Coordinates of C-alpha atoms in Angstrom, one line a residue:
M588 CA 17.2 -38.6 -18.2
Q589 CA 19.5 -41.7 -18.1
E590 CA 19.1 -42.2 -14.4
D591 CA 15.3 -42.1 -14.5
I592 CA 15.2 -44.5 -17.4
I593 CA 17.5 -46.9 -15.6
H594 CA 15.4 -46.8 -12.4
S595 CA 12.3 -47.5 -14.6
V596 CA 13.9 -50.5 -16.2
L597 CA 15.2 -51.9 -12.8
A598 CA 11.6 -51.5 -11.5
G599 CA 10.5 -53.9 -14.2
K600 CA 8.5 -51.4 -16.2
D601 CA 8.2 -51.5 -20.0
T602 CA 10.0 -48.3 -21.0
L603 CA 10.2 -46.1 -24.1
A604 CA 13.1 -43.6 -24.2
L605 CA 13.4 -40.9 -26.8
L606 CA 16.9 -39.6 -26.5
P607 CA 18.6 -37.4 -29.2
T608 CA 21.5 -38.7 -31.3
G609 CA 24.5 -38.9 -29.1
G610 CA 22.2 -38.9 -26.0
G611 CA 23.8 -42.0 -24.4
K612 CA 21.1 -44.5 -25.2
S613 CA 23.4 -47.6 -24.6
V614 CA 24.1 -46.7 -21.0
C615 CA 20.3 -46.9 -20.3
Y616 CA 20.4 -50.7 -20.9
Q617 CA 24.0 -51.5 -20.1
V618 CA 23.8 -50.2 -16.5
P619 CA 20.6 -52.1 -15.5
A620 CA 21.8 -55.3 -17.3
M621 CA 25.0 -55.2 -15.2
A622 CA 23.0 -54.7 -12.0
K623 CA 20.9 -57.8 -12.8
P624 CA 22.3 -61.4 -12.6
G625 CA 21.1 -62.4 -16.0
M626 CA 21.6 -61.4 -19.6
C627 CA 20.4 -58.5 -21.8
L628 CA 19.2 -59.3 -25.3
V629 CA 19.8 -56.2 -27.5
I630 CA 18.0 -56.1 -30.8
S631 CA 19.5 -53.7 -33.4
P632 CA 19.6 -53.5 -37.3
L633 CA 23.0 -51.8 -37.3
I634 CA 25.8 -54.3 -37.7
A635 CA 28.6 -51.7 -37.4
L636 CA 27.0 -50.5 -34.1
M637 CA 26.8 -54.0 -32.7
K638 CA 30.4 -54.7 -33.6
D639 CA 31.6 -51.4 -31.9
Q640 CA 29.4 -52.1 -28.8
V641 CA 30.7 -55.7 -28.4
E642 CA 34.3 -54.5 -28.8
G643 CA 33.8 -51.7 -26.2
L644 CA 32.2 -54.1 -23.7
R645 CA 34.9 -56.7 -24.1
K646 CA 37.6 -54.0 -23.4
K647 CA 35.9 -53.5 -20.1
N648 CA 36.1 -57.3 -19.5
I649 CA 32.3 -57.7 -20.0
T650 CA 31.3 -60.8 -21.9
A651 CA 29.3 -59.8 -25.1
Y652 CA 28.5 -61.5 -28.4
A653 CA 26.6 -60.6 -31.6
I654 CA 24.6 -62.5 -34.1
Y655 CA 23.9 -60.7 -37.3
S656 CA 23.2 -60.9 -41.1
G657 CA 25.5 -63.0 -43.1
M658 CA 26.8 -65.4 -40.4
T659 CA 26.7 -69.1 -41.4
R660 CA 24.5 -71.5 -39.5
K661 CA 27.7 -73.0 -38.0
E662 CA 28.9 -69.6 -36.7
V663 CA 25.5 -68.9 -35.2
I664 CA 25.3 -72.3 -33.4
N665 CA 28.8 -71.8 -32.0
T666 CA 27.9 -68.3 -30.7
L667 CA 24.6 -69.5 -29.2
K668 CA 26.4 -72.4 -27.4
V669 CA 29.0 -70.1 -25.9
V670 CA 26.3 -67.6 -24.8
T671 CA 24.3 -70.2 -23.0
E672 CA 27.3 -71.9 -21.5
S673 CA 29.1 -68.8 -20.3
N674 CA 28.4 -65.7 -18.1
C675 CA 27.4 -63.7 -21.1
K676 CA 25.9 -60.3 -20.2
F677 CA 25.0 -59.0 -23.6
L678 CA 23.8 -60.7 -26.8
Y679 CA 23.3 -58.3 -29.8
V680 CA 20.9 -59.8 -32.4
S681 CA 19.7 -58.5 -35.7
P682 CA 15.8 -58.7 -35.8
E683 CA 15.5 -61.2 -38.6
R684 CA 17.4 -63.8 -36.5
L685 CA 14.8 -63.7 -33.7
E686 CA 12.1 -66.1 -35.0
T687 CA 14.4 -68.8 -36.4
A688 CA 13.9 -72.3 -34.9
L689 CA 17.6 -72.3 -34.0
F690 CA 17.4 -69.1 -32.0
K691 CA 14.2 -70.2 -30.2
E692 CA 15.9 -73.5 -29.3
F693 CA 18.6 -71.7 -27.4
L694 CA 16.5 -68.9 -26.0
P695 CA 15.3 -70.6 -22.8
G696 CA 18.9 -71.3 -21.7
M697 CA 20.1 -67.7 -22.1
G698 CA 18.8 -66.3 -18.8
V699 CA 17.4 -63.1 -20.5
E700 CA 16.3 -60.5 -17.9
L701 CA 16.0 -57.5 -20.1
I702 CA 15.2 -56.9 -23.8
A703 CA 16.6 -53.6 -25.3
V704 CA 15.2 -52.6 -28.7
D705 CA 17.4 -50.1 -30.5
E706 CA 16.1 -48.0 -33.4
A707 CA 12.6 -48.9 -32.1
H708 CA 10.8 -46.7 -34.7
C709 CA 11.5 -49.5 -37.2
I710 CA 8.6 -51.4 -35.7
S711 CA 6.0 -48.8 -36.8
Q712 CA 4.4 -48.8 -40.2
W713 CA 3.9 -45.0 -39.6
G714 CA 7.7 -44.6 -39.1
Y715 CA 10.1 -43.5 -41.7
D716 CA 12.2 -46.7 -41.6
F717 CA 9.6 -49.5 -41.1
R718 CA 11.2 -53.0 -41.0
P719 CA 8.8 -56.0 -40.8
S720 CA 11.4 -58.1 -39.0
Y721 CA 10.9 -55.9 -35.9
L722 CA 7.3 -57.3 -35.6
R723 CA 8.9 -60.6 -34.4
I724 CA 9.9 -59.0 -31.1
A725 CA 6.4 -59.3 -29.7
A726 CA 6.5 -63.1 -30.3
I727 CA 9.9 -63.3 -28.4
R728 CA 8.3 -61.5 -25.5
Q729 CA 5.7 -64.3 -25.2
E730 CA 8.6 -66.8 -24.8
L731 CA 10.1 -64.6 -22.0
P732 CA 7.1 -63.8 -19.7
G733 CA 7.9 -61.1 -17.1
V734 CA 11.0 -59.8 -18.9
P735 CA 10.7 -56.0 -19.4
V736 CA 11.5 -54.1 -22.6
L737 CA 13.4 -50.9 -23.1
A738 CA 12.6 -49.4 -26.5
L739 CA 15.1 -46.7 -27.6
T740 CA 14.9 -44.2 -30.5
A741 CA 16.3 -40.8 -31.3
S742 CA 13.3 -39.6 -33.4
A743 CA 9.6 -40.6 -33.4
T744 CA 6.5 -38.6 -33.8
A745 CA 3.6 -38.9 -31.3
A746 CA 1.8 -41.4 -33.5
V747 CA 5.0 -43.5 -33.9
Q748 CA 5.6 -43.5 -30.1
R749 CA 2.1 -44.9 -29.5
D750 CA 2.6 -47.5 -32.2
I751 CA 6.0 -48.6 -30.7
C752 CA 4.3 -49.2 -27.4
D753 CA 1.4 -51.1 -28.9
R754 CA 3.5 -53.3 -31.1
L755 CA 6.0 -54.2 -28.4
S756 CA 3.4 -55.1 -25.9
V757 CA 3.3 -58.8 -24.8
D758 CA 0.1 -59.2 -26.7
P759 CA 0.1 -56.6 -29.5
E760 CA -3.2 -57.9 -30.9
A761 CA -4.9 -56.9 -27.7
A762 CA -3.2 -53.5 -27.4
T763 CA -5.8 -50.8 -26.9
R764 CA -3.6 -47.7 -27.3
K765 CA -3.1 -47.2 -23.5
A766 CA 0.6 -46.6 -24.0
D767 CA 0.8 -43.6 -21.6
T768 CA -0.5 -45.8 -18.7
D769 CA 1.0 -49.2 -19.6
W770 CA 4.5 -47.8 -20.5
A771 CA 6.9 -45.5 -18.8
I772 CA 7.7 -42.9 -21.5
F773 CA 10.7 -40.6 -21.3
R774 CA 11.0 -37.8 -23.9
Q775 CA 14.1 -35.6 -23.7
S776 CA 13.6 -32.2 -25.2
F777 CA 14.4 -31.9 -28.9
E778 CA 16.0 -28.6 -28.1
R779 CA 19.7 -28.3 -29.0
P780 CA 20.7 -24.8 -27.5
N781 CA 24.2 -25.0 -29.0
L782 CA 23.2 -26.0 -32.6
S783 CA 22.4 -23.3 -35.1
Y784 CA 20.2 -24.5 -38.1
S785 CA 20.5 -22.6 -41.4
V786 CA 19.0 -23.1 -44.8
F787 CA 20.5 -21.4 -47.9
R788 CA 19.2 -21.3 -51.5
V789 CA 22.3 -21.6 -53.7
D790 CA 23.0 -22.0 -57.4
V791 CA 26.5 -23.6 -56.9
G792 CA 26.6 -25.6 -53.7
I793 CA 30.4 -26.0 -53.5
N794 CA 31.0 -22.3 -53.2
K795 CA 28.8 -22.1 -50.1
M796 CA 30.4 -25.2 -48.6
V797 CA 33.8 -23.7 -49.0
E798 CA 32.6 -20.4 -47.5
V799 CA 31.0 -22.2 -44.4
L800 CA 34.1 -24.4 -43.9
N801 CA 36.4 -21.4 -44.1
K802 CA 34.3 -19.5 -41.5
V803 CA 33.7 -22.5 -39.1
G804 CA 36.9 -24.3 -38.1
G805 CA 37.1 -27.9 -36.9
S806 CA 35.7 -31.3 -37.9
A807 CA 32.8 -31.5 -40.5
I808 CA 30.5 -33.9 -42.2
I809 CA 28.9 -33.2 -45.6
Y810 CA 25.9 -35.4 -46.5
C811 CA 24.8 -36.0 -50.1
K812 CA 22.5 -38.5 -51.8
S813 CA 24.6 -40.3 -54.3
R814 CA 27.9 -42.2 -54.0
K815 CA 29.2 -40.4 -57.1
R816 CA 28.6 -37.0 -55.5
T817 CA 30.6 -37.9 -52.4
K818 CA 33.8 -38.3 -54.6
E819 CA 33.0 -35.2 -56.7
I820 CA 32.5 -32.9 -53.7
S821 CA 35.5 -34.4 -51.8
D822 CA 37.8 -33.7 -54.9
L823 CA 36.5 -30.1 -55.2
L824 CA 37.2 -29.4 -51.5
Q825 CA 40.7 -30.8 -51.9
L826 CA 41.3 -28.4 -54.8
Q827 CA 40.4 -25.6 -52.3
R828 CA 43.1 -27.0 -50.0
I829 CA 40.5 -28.3 -47.5
S830 CA 41.4 -31.8 -46.1
A831 CA 38.5 -34.0 -47.2
D832 CA 37.7 -37.6 -48.0
H833 CA 34.6 -39.5 -49.3
Y834 CA 32.7 -42.4 -47.7
H835 CA 29.9 -44.7 -48.8
A836 CA 28.6 -48.3 -48.3
G837 CA 30.1 -49.4 -51.7
L838 CA 33.7 -49.1 -50.5
A839 CA 35.5 -52.2 -49.1
A840 CA 35.2 -52.6 -45.3
D841 CA 38.9 -52.0 -44.6
E842 CA 38.8 -48.8 -46.7
R843 CA 35.6 -47.6 -44.9
S844 CA 37.3 -48.4 -41.5
R845 CA 40.5 -46.5 -42.5
K846 CA 38.6 -43.4 -43.7
Q847 CA 36.5 -43.4 -40.6
E848 CA 39.5 -43.7 -38.2
E849 CA 41.4 -40.9 -40.0
W850 CA 38.4 -38.6 -39.6
I851 CA 37.8 -39.5 -36.0
N852 CA 41.5 -38.9 -35.2
N853 CA 41.3 -35.5 -37.1
K854 CA 43.8 -36.6 -39.8
T855 CA 40.9 -35.8 -42.2
R856 CA 38.9 -32.7 -41.5
V857 CA 35.8 -33.2 -43.7
I858 CA 34.1 -36.5 -44.5
V859 CA 31.7 -36.3 -47.5
S860 CA 29.3 -39.2 -47.3
T861 CA 25.9 -40.7 -48.1
N862 CA 23.7 -41.4 -45.0
A863 CA 25.7 -44.7 -44.6
F864 CA 28.1 -42.7 -42.3
G865 CA 27.7 -41.6 -38.7
M866 CA 25.4 -44.1 -37.1
G867 CA 27.0 -45.1 -33.7
I868 CA 30.1 -43.0 -34.2
D869 CA 31.2 -41.3 -31.0
K870 CA 32.9 -38.0 -32.1
P871 CA 31.6 -35.1 -29.9
D872 CA 33.6 -32.3 -31.5
V873 CA 32.0 -32.1 -35.0
R874 CA 31.5 -28.4 -35.5
V875 CA 29.5 -28.4 -38.7
V876 CA 27.2 -30.7 -40.6
I877 CA 26.3 -29.6 -44.2
H878 CA 23.5 -31.2 -46.3
A879 CA 24.4 -30.8 -49.9
D880 CA 21.0 -32.4 -50.8
I881 CA 17.6 -32.2 -49.1
P882 CA 16.9 -35.2 -46.9
D883 CA 13.5 -36.9 -47.6
C884 CA 12.2 -36.5 -44.0
L885 CA 12.8 -34.4 -40.9
E886 CA 13.6 -37.6 -38.9
N887 CA 16.7 -38.2 -41.0
Y888 CA 17.6 -34.6 -41.1
Y889 CA 17.4 -34.2 -37.3
Q890 CA 19.5 -37.4 -36.7
E891 CA 22.2 -36.4 -39.2
A892 CA 22.3 -32.7 -38.3
G893 CA 22.4 -33.8 -34.6
R894 CA 25.9 -35.3 -35.1
A895 CA 27.3 -31.8 -34.7
G896 CA 28.1 -30.2 -31.4
R897 CA 27.6 -33.2 -29.1
D898 CA 30.3 -31.7 -26.8
G899 CA 27.9 -28.8 -26.0
K900 CA 30.0 -26.2 -27.8
M901 CA 28.6 -24.0 -30.6
A902 CA 28.0 -26.0 -33.8
F903 CA 26.2 -25.4 -37.1
A904 CA 23.8 -27.5 -39.3
V905 CA 23.6 -26.1 -42.8
L906 CA 21.1 -27.2 -45.5
L907 CA 21.7 -26.2 -49.1
Y908 CA 19.1 -26.3 -51.8
N909 CA 18.1 -25.0 -55.2
D910 CA 15.1 -25.3 -57.5
R911 CA 16.3 -28.6 -58.9
S912 CA 16.7 -30.2 -55.5
L913 CA 13.1 -29.1 -54.6
E914 CA 11.9 -30.7 -57.8
D915 CA 13.8 -33.9 -57.0
L916 CA 12.2 -34.0 -53.6
R917 CA 8.7 -33.7 -55.1
E918 CA 9.5 -36.6 -57.5
M919 CA 10.7 -38.8 -54.6
T920 CA 7.3 -40.3 -53.9
T921 CA 7.2 -41.8 -57.5
L922 CA 10.7 -43.1 -57.2
R923 CA 10.2 -44.7 -53.7
F924 CA 6.9 -46.4 -54.7
P925 CA 7.4 -48.3 -58.0
T926 CA 4.6 -50.2 -59.7
I927 CA 3.8 -53.9 -59.1
K928 CA 5.2 -54.6 -62.6
E929 CA 8.6 -53.0 -61.7
I930 CA 8.7 -54.8 -58.3
R931 CA 8.1 -58.2 -60.0
E932 CA 10.8 -57.4 -62.7
V933 CA 13.4 -56.6 -59.9
Y934 CA 12.5 -59.8 -58.0
Q935 CA 12.9 -61.9 -61.1
A936 CA 16.2 -60.2 -62.0
V937 CA 17.5 -60.9 -58.4
A938 CA 16.5 -64.5 -58.7
N939 CA 18.2 -64.8 -62.1
Y940 CA 21.3 -63.0 -60.9
L941 CA 21.7 -65.4 -58.0
Q942 CA 20.7 -68.4 -60.2
L943 CA 18.0 -69.3 -57.6
H944 CA 15.3 -71.9 -58.6
T945 CA 11.7 -71.6 -57.6
G946 CA 11.2 -73.1 -54.1
D947 CA 14.8 -72.5 -53.0
G948 CA 16.6 -69.9 -50.9
E949 CA 14.6 -69.6 -47.7
G950 CA 16.8 -68.5 -44.7
Q951 CA 19.9 -68.2 -47.0
Y952 CA 22.2 -65.3 -47.5
Y953 CA 23.7 -64.5 -50.9
P954 CA 26.5 -62.0 -51.7
F955 CA 25.0 -59.2 -53.9
D956 CA 27.1 -56.8 -55.9
V957 CA 24.7 -54.0 -56.7
S958 CA 26.8 -52.3 -59.3
D959 CA 27.4 -55.5 -61.2
F960 CA 23.7 -56.4 -60.9
L961 CA 22.6 -53.0 -62.3
K962 CA 24.9 -53.3 -65.3
K963 CA 23.9 -56.9 -66.2
F964 CA 20.2 -56.2 -66.0
N965 CA 20.2 -52.6 -67.2
L966 CA 18.0 -51.4 -64.2
K967 CA 17.9 -48.0 -62.4
S968 CA 19.4 -48.1 -58.9
H969 CA 16.5 -46.2 -57.3
T970 CA 13.9 -48.6 -58.8
V971 CA 15.9 -51.6 -57.5
L972 CA 16.5 -50.3 -54.0
A973 CA 12.9 -49.1 -53.6
S974 CA 11.5 -52.4 -54.9
M975 CA 13.8 -54.4 -52.6
K976 CA 12.6 -52.3 -49.6
I977 CA 8.9 -53.1 -50.6
L978 CA 9.8 -56.8 -51.0
E979 CA 11.2 -56.7 -47.5
Q980 CA 8.1 -55.1 -46.2
E981 CA 6.1 -57.9 -47.8
G982 CA 8.3 -60.5 -46.1
L983 CA 10.0 -61.9 -49.2
L984 CA 13.6 -60.8 -49.0
A985 CA 15.9 -58.4 -47.2
F986 CA 18.8 -56.4 -48.6
N987 CA 21.7 -55.4 -46.4
E988 CA 24.2 -53.0 -47.9
Q989 CA 26.4 -52.8 -44.9
V990 CA 27.7 -56.3 -44.0
F991 CA 31.0 -56.8 -42.3
L992 CA 32.0 -60.3 -41.2
P993 CA 35.5 -60.6 -39.9
A994 CA 37.8 -63.5 -40.9
T995 CA 37.5 -66.5 -38.5
V996 CA 39.7 -69.5 -37.7
Q997 CA 39.1 -72.7 -35.7
F998 CA 41.6 -75.5 -35.4
T999 CA 39.9 -78.7 -36.5
V1000 CA 42.6 -81.3 -35.4
L1001 CA 43.7 -82.5 -32.0
K1002 CA 46.9 -81.0 -30.5
D1003 CA 48.9 -84.3 -31.1
R1004 CA 48.1 -84.2 -34.8
L1005 CA 48.9 -80.5 -35.0
Y1006 CA 52.3 -81.1 -33.4
L1007 CA 53.1 -83.8 -36.1
F1008 CA 51.9 -81.5 -38.9
E1009 CA 54.2 -78.7 -37.6
Q1010 CA 57.2 -81.1 -37.6
S1011 CA 56.6 -82.1 -41.2
H1012 CA 55.6 -78.6 -42.4
A1013 CA 58.1 -76.3 -40.6
H1014 CA 57.3 -73.2 -42.8
F1015 CA 53.7 -73.1 -41.2
E1016 CA 55.0 -73.1 -37.6
P1017 CA 55.3 -69.3 -37.1
L1018 CA 51.7 -68.8 -38.3
I1019 CA 50.3 -71.7 -36.2
K1020 CA 52.2 -70.4 -33.1
T1021 CA 50.9 -66.9 -33.7
L1022 CA 47.3 -68.0 -34.0
L1023 CA 47.5 -70.1 -30.8
R1024 CA 49.2 -67.3 -28.8
A1025 CA 47.0 -64.4 -30.0
Y1026 CA 43.6 -66.0 -30.0
E1027 CA 42.1 -67.7 -26.9
G1028 CA 39.6 -70.5 -27.4
I1029 CA 40.6 -71.1 -31.1
F1030 CA 40.4 -74.9 -30.6
D1031 CA 36.8 -74.7 -29.2
Q1032 CA 35.0 -72.4 -31.7
P1033 CA 35.6 -70.1 -34.7
V1034 CA 37.4 -67.0 -33.4
G1035 CA 37.5 -63.6 -35.2
I1036 CA 41.0 -62.8 -36.4
S1037 CA 42.7 -59.9 -38.2
E1038 CA 44.9 -61.1 -41.1
K1039 CA 46.5 -57.6 -41.1
V1040 CA 47.5 -57.9 -37.4
I1041 CA 48.9 -61.4 -38.0
A1042 CA 50.9 -60.1 -41.0
G1043 CA 52.3 -57.4 -38.8
L1044 CA 53.3 -59.8 -36.0
L1045 CA 55.0 -62.1 -38.6
Y1046 CA 56.6 -59.3 -40.7
L1047 CA 54.9 -60.9 -43.7
D1048 CA 52.9 -59.6 -46.7
L1049 CA 49.1 -59.6 -46.1
E1050 CA 48.5 -61.7 -49.2
K1051 CA 51.1 -64.3 -48.0
V1052 CA 49.3 -64.7 -44.7
K1053 CA 46.0 -65.2 -46.5
Q1054 CA 47.6 -67.8 -48.8
Q1055 CA 49.0 -69.8 -45.8
L1056 CA 45.6 -69.7 -44.0
N1057 CA 44.0 -71.1 -47.2
E1058 CA 46.6 -73.8 -47.4
L1059 CA 46.1 -74.8 -43.8
D1060 CA 42.3 -74.9 -44.5
K1061 CA 42.8 -77.2 -47.5
A1062 CA 45.1 -79.4 -45.4
G1063 CA 42.3 -79.9 -42.9
I1064 CA 44.2 -78.3 -40.0
I1065 CA 42.0 -75.2 -39.6
D1066 CA 38.5 -74.0 -40.7
Y1067 CA 39.3 -70.6 -42.2
Q1068 CA 36.5 -68.2 -43.3
P1069 CA 38.0 -65.1 -45.0
Q1070 CA 36.6 -61.6 -44.2
R1071 CA 33.3 -60.9 -46.0
D1072 CA 32.2 -57.4 -46.6
S1073 CA 30.0 -57.5 -49.7
P1074 CA 26.3 -56.5 -49.5
Q1075 CA 24.0 -59.5 -48.9
V1076 CA 20.5 -60.5 -49.9
Y1077 CA 18.6 -62.7 -47.4
F1078 CA 15.6 -64.7 -48.6
L1079 CA 13.0 -64.5 -45.9
R1080 CA 10.8 -67.0 -47.8
R1081 CA 11.4 -69.6 -50.5
R1082 CA 11.7 -68.1 -54.0
V1083 CA 8.3 -67.8 -55.7
K1084 CA 7.4 -67.1 -59.3
A1085 CA 7.5 -63.3 -60.0
E1086 CA 3.9 -63.3 -61.3
E1087 CA 2.7 -64.8 -57.9
I1088 CA 4.0 -61.8 -56.0
T1089 CA 1.2 -59.7 -54.5
I1090 CA 1.4 -56.4 -52.6
D1091 CA -0.9 -55.4 -49.7
K1092 CA -2.4 -52.4 -51.5
V1093 CA -4.0 -50.9 -48.5
A1094 CA -0.7 -50.9 -46.5
F1095 CA 1.2 -49.8 -49.6
D1096 CA -1.1 -46.8 -50.2
L1097 CA -1.0 -45.9 -46.5
R1098 CA 2.8 -45.9 -46.5
K1099 CA 2.9 -43.9 -49.6
M1100 CA 0.5 -41.3 -48.1
Q1101 CA 2.7 -41.1 -44.9
F1102 CA 5.8 -40.7 -47.1
L1103 CA 4.2 -37.9 -49.0
G1104 CA 3.3 -36.2 -45.8
R1105 CA 6.9 -36.3 -44.6
I1106 CA 8.1 -34.9 -48.0
K1107 CA 5.7 -32.0 -47.6
Q1108 CA 6.9 -31.4 -44.1
M1109 CA 10.5 -31.3 -45.3
Q1110 CA 9.5 -28.8 -48.1
S1111 CA 7.9 -26.6 -45.5
F1112 CA 11.0 -26.7 -43.3
V1113 CA 13.2 -25.6 -46.3
S1114 CA 10.9 -22.8 -47.5
E1115 CA 10.0 -21.4 -44.0
S1116 CA 11.7 -18.0 -43.5
K1117 CA 10.2 -16.8 -40.2
E1118 CA 9.5 -19.7 -37.7
C1119 CA 12.3 -20.9 -35.5
R1120 CA 13.8 -24.0 -37.1
S1121 CA 14.5 -25.7 -33.8
R1122 CA 10.9 -25.2 -32.8
I1123 CA 9.6 -26.6 -36.2
I1124 CA 11.6 -29.8 -35.5
G1125 CA 10.5 -30.0 -31.9
L1126 CA 6.8 -29.5 -32.7
Y1127 CA 7.0 -32.2 -35.4
F1128 CA 8.1 -34.7 -32.8
G1129 CA 5.5 -33.6 -30.3
D1130 CA 7.7 -31.4 -28.1
E1131 CA 5.2 -28.7 -27.4
H1132 CA 7.3 -26.9 -24.7
I1133 CA 10.2 -26.1 -27.0
K1134 CA 11.2 -22.4 -27.2
N1135 CA 12.7 -20.3 -30.0
C1136 CA 16.4 -21.1 -30.2
G1137 CA 17.5 -17.6 -30.9
I1138 CA 20.5 -18.8 -33.1
C1139 CA 19.0 -20.3 -36.3
D1140 CA 18.9 -18.3 -39.5
N1141 CA 15.2 -17.4 -39.0
C1142 CA 15.6 -16.3 -35.4
L1143 CA 18.6 -14.1 -36.3
R1144 CA 16.7 -12.7 -39.2
N1145 CA 13.7 -11.9 -36.9
K1146 CA 16.1 -10.2 -34.5
N1147 CA 17.5 -8.0 -37.3
T1148 CA 14.0 -6.9 -38.3
E1149 CA 12.7 -6.1 -34.7
L1150 CA 11.7 -2.5 -34.7
S1151 CA 11.1 -0.1 -31.7
K1152 CA 8.2 2.3 -32.0
E1153 CA 10.6 5.2 -32.5
E1154 CA 12.4 3.3 -35.4
F1155 CA 9.2 2.4 -37.0
D1156 CA 7.8 6.0 -36.9
T1157 CA 11.0 7.4 -38.3
L1158 CA 11.2 5.0 -41.2
H1159 CA 7.5 5.4 -41.9
Q1160 CA 8.0 9.2 -42.3
R1161 CA 11.2 8.9 -44.3
I1162 CA 9.7 6.4 -46.8
L1163 CA 6.6 8.5 -47.4
A1164 CA 8.7 11.7 -47.8
I1165 CA 11.0 10.0 -50.4
V1166 CA 8.2 8.7 -52.6
K1167 CA 6.0 11.8 -52.2
N1168 CA 7.1 13.5 -55.4
E1169 CA 8.1 10.6 -57.6
S1170 CA 7.8 6.8 -58.0
L1171 CA 11.0 4.9 -57.3
H1172 CA 12.1 1.3 -57.9
S1173 CA 12.3 -0.5 -54.5
R1174 CA 16.0 -1.0 -55.1
D1175 CA 16.6 2.8 -55.4
L1176 CA 14.4 3.4 -52.5
L1177 CA 16.4 1.1 -50.3
E1178 CA 19.6 2.8 -51.4
K1179 CA 18.2 6.2 -50.3
L1180 CA 17.4 4.8 -46.9
T1181 CA 21.1 5.1 -45.7
G1182 CA 21.9 3.8 -42.3
T1183 CA 18.9 1.5 -42.2
K1184 CA 19.0 -2.3 -42.4
K1185 CA 17.3 -3.6 -45.5
E1186 CA 15.2 -6.1 -43.6
K1187 CA 13.7 -3.4 -41.4
A1188 CA 13.0 -1.1 -44.3
L1189 CA 11.2 -3.9 -46.2
K1190 CA 9.1 -4.6 -43.1
V1191 CA 7.9 -1.0 -43.0
I1192 CA 7.2 -1.0 -46.7
E1193 CA 5.2 -4.2 -46.4
F1194 CA 3.2 -2.6 -43.5
L1195 CA 2.5 0.6 -45.5
Q1196 CA 1.4 -1.5 -48.5
A1197 CA -1.0 -3.5 -46.3
E1198 CA -2.4 -0.2 -44.9
N1199 CA -3.0 1.1 -48.5
K1200 CA -0.6 4.0 -48.0
L1201 CA 1.9 2.7 -50.6
M1202 CA 1.6 0.7 -53.8
V1203 CA 4.3 -1.7 -55.1
D1204 CA 3.7 -3.1 -58.6
Q1205 CA 4.9 -6.4 -60.0
K1206 CA 8.1 -4.9 -61.3
G1207 CA 9.0 -3.5 -57.9
W1208 CA 8.1 0.2 -58.5
V1209 CA 6.9 2.0 -55.3
S1210 CA 4.5 5.0 -55.3
L1211 CA 2.0 6.7 -53.0
K1212 CA -1.5 5.2 -53.1

C-alpha cells in the first residue's frame, strides 16, 4: 500500500496508515518529503529509531537532524539554527519537545510541508501505550495551516483508529468522529501467510525453547519480562551449545550496540531480551520469535511476534505459558494501577533522590539510575515504573529508559589561538588535527563524535582519548560533552508537594478498565484451542476479511481432526463395539483404537457423549449409556 499512501499524502490529504511491523512505514513519508520542496517534521518517541533513520538518510546525502530527550538547551538551539539555515529535509523530534517556547520560535522558519507521526496509537487514551505528550501535535498543526499529517502505526483497534484521526485533526475539540470521510485511511491486512503462531503449555520453558531452536534453524529472538530472566535464559541456552546473548535497557549503550550488531550480523544466533529490543531493527531473516512470558496485550504480542519472517519465508511465533504465568497476567492490573498513596510516595522519593526543591525542575532532564534508586528507597520496581507512567499521563514528569546521546565537540577558540595552543602543547596536536579532519563544521556547532573511532585513528587507548578531550575542554579550547546513556527523568512541570498531587479518577478508572479488557483478550488468545490464531489477531484489529491461516497450531489441530463420513461411521461402530461388554478407561480405549489419530477418536467420543450413547465419568471411565 506504500504507493497509494504516498499519492494520498502528495494530494494533501490527512492520512492514517496501518502497516504491520516491518511494512516499510518510513518510505511512506520519506518519498513524498523528497518530492516536495520543503521539510518533513517527523514525530517519534523512539530515540534509537530516530538515530538510525538520521544516519541512514545522511548516508544517502540527505540532510536530516534529530532533537530528542536529554539534549541540552544549547544543543537544541544549535540544531534548530542549522535546520532553519540549511536545506534540511527531515527533522525528527520527540513529542515532549513540540510545545516548548524554543521550538515554536524556530518553527515558522523551518518550511514544514509534511508532518509524519510515528507510533500514532500513542495519542489515544484507548491505546495500549498512551503518551500525553502526543496531544501537543494538534496545537502544532494550528501553527502550520494547510500542512497535511501522515499518522503511522503497526497496531490499532477500530476505536483507537477513530481516536487517532479525531485527536490529530486541526481542531480536535471540534472533531465529530467523521474520521472515515475526513481522513484517507489505509489498513493493510493483518494476515501473515508465512508466520505460524503456536501456544504451548509447559512446566519447564527452557526445554521447549531448546526443542524449538533445534527444530527451527536460523536467527531467533526470545522475549521475557524481566532483565534477570534474559541473562538466566541466555546462560541456559549457552549450556546447550546454542549461540545466545542477552539484552535489556539497563546495559550500557555501547554494550547494547555491540550485542545488537553481533546478532544482526549472525555472529550471535539468539538474542534473549525484554521488549526493549527490536523496535526499528531491520533484520528480515528472523526465523523464530519465542515469548517465554505472556505479553500483557495483543498489540505488543503482534508487534513482537511480527519481527519473524519479514523476508516472506516460513517463520514461527511461539508463546509459552504455565499456570503461574496466567496468574501473573491476572495480577497485572493491580500492579499497573497503584494507589494514589503509592504514586505520591514514588513522586516524593524521586524528588528526594534528585535533591529537587519544591518549585524547581520544570523543563529539566536528570540522570536517573533505577537500580540505585530502588535500593536507596527500598521500593518495588513495578510500583515505581507504573507510578511514573501515571505521573507522565498526569503531565508531571516523564521517564525515558532508553537515552543515548553521543559525545559532542565544538571548538570554542579562533583558528589563530588554536595554532598558538598547538605550538605550546605539541602532545595535543594529533588529537586536534584528527578532530578537524574527521568532523566537518566542528568550529560552527557541536558535532557528534566517536571517541572509539578517534582512538582507533590515533592508535591510542580509549581512556587516554577521553582524558585528552577533558583536558582540552578545561583549557577552554573545545566544549566537550561526553557520551550519555543513563536513563533520564524529565520534569514536565515544576516540582510540587507530593500531597498536592491529584489524579483524574475518571480517566484513571477508564484506562484501568481498558487495560483489564486487553488482559482478558490475551488470556482468551492463550487458552483458545480451536479458532485460527491469525484470525483472532486480525479480528481484534478490525480486519474482518482475514481468513484462516492453515498453519497455526489450532488450524493444524483442526486439520488432524477433520473426519470424512466413512471415517466417522467406522470409528463410531468400533467404539461402541469395544465398550459394549465392559467399561474402559478412556486411556485404554484409545490404545485399543489402533491406527487412529487420538484427536479424531476423542472427537467421535465427544459426539457420542453429546448424543447420550456413551457416558464418560469424572475419572475418565467410558461406558454405554
